[in-house]
Coordinates of C-alpha atoms in Angstrom, one line a residue:
M1 CA 68.3 122.4 -14.1
V2 CA 71.0 121.1 -12.0
R3 CA 71.7 121.5 -8.3
R4 CA 74.8 123.1 -7.0
N5 CA 75.6 124.6 -3.5
N6 CA 71.8 124.4 -2.9
K7 CA 70.9 126.5 -5.9
Y8 CA 69.4 125.4 -8.9
E9 CA 71.2 126.6 -12.2
P10 CA 70.9 125.7 -15.6
E11 CA 72.4 122.7 -16.9
V12 CA 75.3 123.4 -19.5
E13 CA 75.5 121.6 -22.6
L14 CA 78.8 119.5 -22.9
P15 CA 80.9 120.0 -25.7
P16 CA 81.2 117.6 -28.4
R17 CA 84.3 115.3 -28.0
G18 CA 86.3 113.0 -29.8
P19 CA 85.8 109.1 -29.5
V20 CA 88.8 108.7 -26.9
E21 CA 87.4 112.0 -25.0
A22 CA 84.1 110.1 -24.6
L23 CA 85.1 107.1 -23.3
V24 CA 87.4 108.5 -20.8
Y25 CA 84.5 111.1 -19.7
W26 CA 82.2 108.0 -19.7
R27 CA 79.5 110.0 -21.9
D28 CA 78.5 106.4 -22.7
P29 CA 78.9 104.2 -19.7
K30 CA 78.2 101.0 -21.4
K31 CA 80.9 101.6 -24.2
S32 CA 83.4 103.2 -21.6
G33 CA 82.6 100.1 -19.3
A34 CA 83.0 97.5 -21.9
V35 CA 86.4 99.2 -23.1
F36 CA 87.6 99.7 -19.7
G37 CA 86.9 95.9 -18.8
G38 CA 88.3 94.5 -21.8
I39 CA 91.5 96.7 -21.3
M40 CA 91.7 95.7 -17.7
V41 CA 91.2 91.9 -18.6
V42 CA 94.0 92.0 -21.0
L43 CA 96.6 93.6 -18.8
L44 CA 95.6 91.6 -15.9
S45 CA 96.3 88.3 -18.0
L46 CA 99.5 89.7 -18.8
T47 CA 100.5 89.9 -15.3
F48 CA 100.1 86.2 -15.1
Y49 CA 100.9 85.2 -18.8
S50 CA 103.1 85.7 -21.4
F51 CA 102.0 88.1 -24.2
I52 CA 102.2 85.6 -26.8
S53 CA 99.9 83.5 -24.8
V54 CA 97.4 86.3 -24.1
F55 CA 97.3 87.1 -27.8
A56 CA 97.0 83.9 -28.9
N57 CA 93.9 82.8 -26.6
L58 CA 92.2 86.3 -27.2
S59 CA 92.3 85.7 -30.6
L60 CA 91.4 82.1 -30.5
L61 CA 88.4 83.3 -28.3
A62 CA 87.6 85.9 -31.0
L63 CA 87.7 83.7 -34.0
C64 CA 85.5 81.0 -32.2
A65 CA 83.0 83.7 -31.4
T66 CA 82.9 84.9 -34.9
F67 CA 82.7 81.6 -36.7
G68 CA 79.9 80.4 -34.4
F69 CA 78.0 83.5 -35.1
R70 CA 78.6 83.2 -39.0
I71 CA 77.4 79.4 -38.7
Y72 CA 74.3 80.4 -36.7
K73 CA 73.4 83.1 -39.3
T74 CA 73.8 81.0 -42.3
V75 CA 71.7 78.3 -41.0
Q76 CA 69.1 80.8 -39.7
Q77 CA 69.0 82.3 -43.4
A78 CA 69.0 78.7 -44.7
I79 CA 66.0 77.7 -42.7
Q80 CA 64.1 81.0 -43.0
K81 CA 64.9 81.4 -46.8
T82 CA 66.3 84.9 -46.4
S83 CA 69.1 86.5 -48.5
D84 CA 70.6 88.9 -45.9
G85 CA 74.2 87.6 -46.9
H86 CA 77.1 87.8 -44.8
P87 CA 76.6 88.8 -41.1
F88 CA 79.7 91.1 -40.9
K89 CA 79.4 92.8 -44.1
E90 CA 79.2 96.2 -43.0
I91 CA 82.6 95.8 -40.9
L92 CA 84.3 94.1 -44.0
E93 CA 83.3 96.9 -46.1
V94 CA 84.9 99.5 -43.8
D95 CA 88.0 101.0 -45.3
L96 CA 90.7 100.5 -42.9
T97 CA 93.5 101.9 -44.9
L98 CA 95.7 104.6 -43.2
P99 CA 95.4 107.9 -45.3
A100 CA 98.8 109.0 -46.3
D101 CA 98.4 112.7 -45.5
K102 CA 97.4 111.9 -41.8
V103 CA 100.3 109.6 -41.2
R104 CA 102.4 112.2 -42.6
S105 CA 101.0 115.0 -40.2
T106 CA 101.3 112.5 -37.2
S107 CA 104.7 111.6 -38.2
E108 CA 105.8 115.1 -38.3
I109 CA 104.1 116.0 -34.9
A110 CA 105.8 112.9 -33.4
V111 CA 109.1 114.0 -34.8
T112 CA 108.5 117.6 -33.3
H113 CA 107.8 115.9 -30.0
I114 CA 111.0 113.9 -29.7
N115 CA 113.2 116.8 -31.0
A116 CA 111.8 118.9 -28.1
L117 CA 111.9 115.9 -25.4
V118 CA 115.6 115.5 -26.6
S119 CA 116.7 119.3 -26.2
E120 CA 115.1 119.4 -22.7
L121 CA 116.8 116.2 -21.5
R122 CA 120.1 117.5 -22.9
R123 CA 119.5 120.9 -21.0
L124 CA 118.6 119.1 -17.9
F125 CA 121.5 116.5 -18.1
L126 CA 123.9 119.3 -18.6
V127 CA 122.9 121.5 -16.2
E128 CA 121.9 124.6 -18.0
D129 CA 119.5 125.7 -15.2
F130 CA 120.7 124.8 -11.8
I131 CA 117.3 124.6 -10.2
D132 CA 115.5 122.8 -13.1
S133 CA 118.3 120.0 -13.0
V134 CA 117.9 119.9 -9.2
K135 CA 114.2 119.3 -9.6
F136 CA 114.9 116.8 -12.5
G137 CA 117.2 114.8 -10.3
V138 CA 114.5 114.8 -7.5
G139 CA 112.1 113.2 -9.6
L140 CA 114.2 110.7 -11.0
W141 CA 115.2 109.8 -7.2
M142 CA 111.6 109.5 -6.3
L143 CA 111.1 107.4 -9.6
T144 CA 113.8 104.8 -8.2
Y145 CA 111.4 104.3 -5.0
V146 CA 108.4 103.8 -7.4
G147 CA 110.3 101.4 -9.4
S148 CA 111.0 99.5 -6.2
W149 CA 107.4 99.4 -5.2
F150 CA 105.8 98.6 -8.8
N151 CA 106.8 96.9 -11.9
G152 CA 106.3 98.3 -15.2
M153 CA 102.8 96.2 -16.0
T154 CA 101.6 97.4 -12.5
L155 CA 102.1 101.1 -13.6
I156 CA 100.5 100.7 -16.9
I157 CA 97.2 99.1 -14.9
L158 CA 97.5 102.1 -12.9
G159 CA 97.5 104.5 -15.4
V160 CA 94.7 103.0 -17.4
V161 CA 92.7 103.3 -14.0
A162 CA 93.5 106.7 -13.9
L163 CA 92.6 107.8 -17.4
F164 CA 89.4 106.2 -16.8
T165 CA 88.7 107.8 -13.5
L166 CA 90.8 111.1 -13.1
P167 CA 89.1 112.8 -16.0
K168 CA 85.9 112.4 -14.8
V169 CA 86.8 113.3 -11.1
Y170 CA 88.2 116.4 -12.6
E171 CA 85.4 117.3 -14.6
T172 CA 82.7 116.8 -11.6
N173 CA 85.0 118.6 -9.2
K174 CA 86.6 121.1 -11.7
V175 CA 86.2 124.3 -9.4
Q176 CA 87.7 123.2 -6.2
I177 CA 90.7 121.1 -8.0
D178 CA 91.4 124.4 -10.1
Q179 CA 91.6 126.0 -6.8
N180 CA 93.8 123.5 -4.8
I181 CA 96.4 123.4 -8.0
E182 CA 96.5 127.4 -8.2
L183 CA 97.2 127.0 -4.4
V184 CA 99.9 124.5 -4.6
A185 CA 101.6 126.1 -7.7
G186 CA 101.6 129.6 -6.2
K187 CA 103.3 128.3 -3.1
F188 CA 106.0 126.1 -5.2
N189 CA 106.7 129.3 -7.3
E190 CA 107.3 131.3 -4.0
I191 CA 109.8 128.7 -2.7
T192 CA 111.2 128.2 -6.1
A193 CA 111.7 132.0 -6.3
K194 CA 113.6 132.4 -3.1
V195 CA 115.8 129.3 -3.9
R196 CA 116.9 130.9 -6.9
A197 CA 117.6 134.3 -5.2
A198 CA 119.6 132.4 -2.6
I199 CA 121.7 130.2 -4.9
P200 CA 124.6 132.7 -6.5
I201 CA 125.2 129.9 -9.7
G202 CA 124.4 131.3 -12.9
K203 CA 124.1 135.1 -11.5
K204 CA 127.9 136.1 -12.4
A205 CA 127.6 135.0 -15.8
E206 CA 124.2 136.6 -16.4
E207 CA 125.9 140.4 -14.7
K208 CA 128.7 139.4 -17.3
K209 CA 126.4 139.4 -20.2
E210 CA 124.8 142.3 -19.3
Q211 CA 128.0 144.3 -18.8

């Protein structure tokens, strides 16, 4: 039972999710914390050092850890006279080859999205719809300020923080957030409709087509 709004309601079982969704929704706090912490360490390191330095140092650290663990297990097996074999045997036997069908399907999906993006950008830049192009221009203008406030790495760090926080916040406060989003979307659509009605651009062309 879960207490909500001073009432006890039956707990709803969460649907199964993929590994990425399980991480960002913090289904296993230890795994999510480890992944989130590791990504943040790498990104914060990249803000002070070059990518090559970060990659080389982290790889060297990982190699020293696995090398030391391998020596420790080998000595332990020699002392205890056991035949456990290679300590990383299970990992070494994991098939890391990419299935051709999945690669092909992923490539097709990526090409579809790229084509859709190119078509949408062409439509916006060539002002097929006046209102949509104006909204696109406002978004680009806002990005100029974002670019002056943050660099690319800072935006990536903020994106990772948002990825590991916003989904859980939304899941916890879904009802309230949906209500506010619907309210804002309704007001925005109302303003957009008024602007479209007030701007005559495009109306004459549509009237000629109808005639």
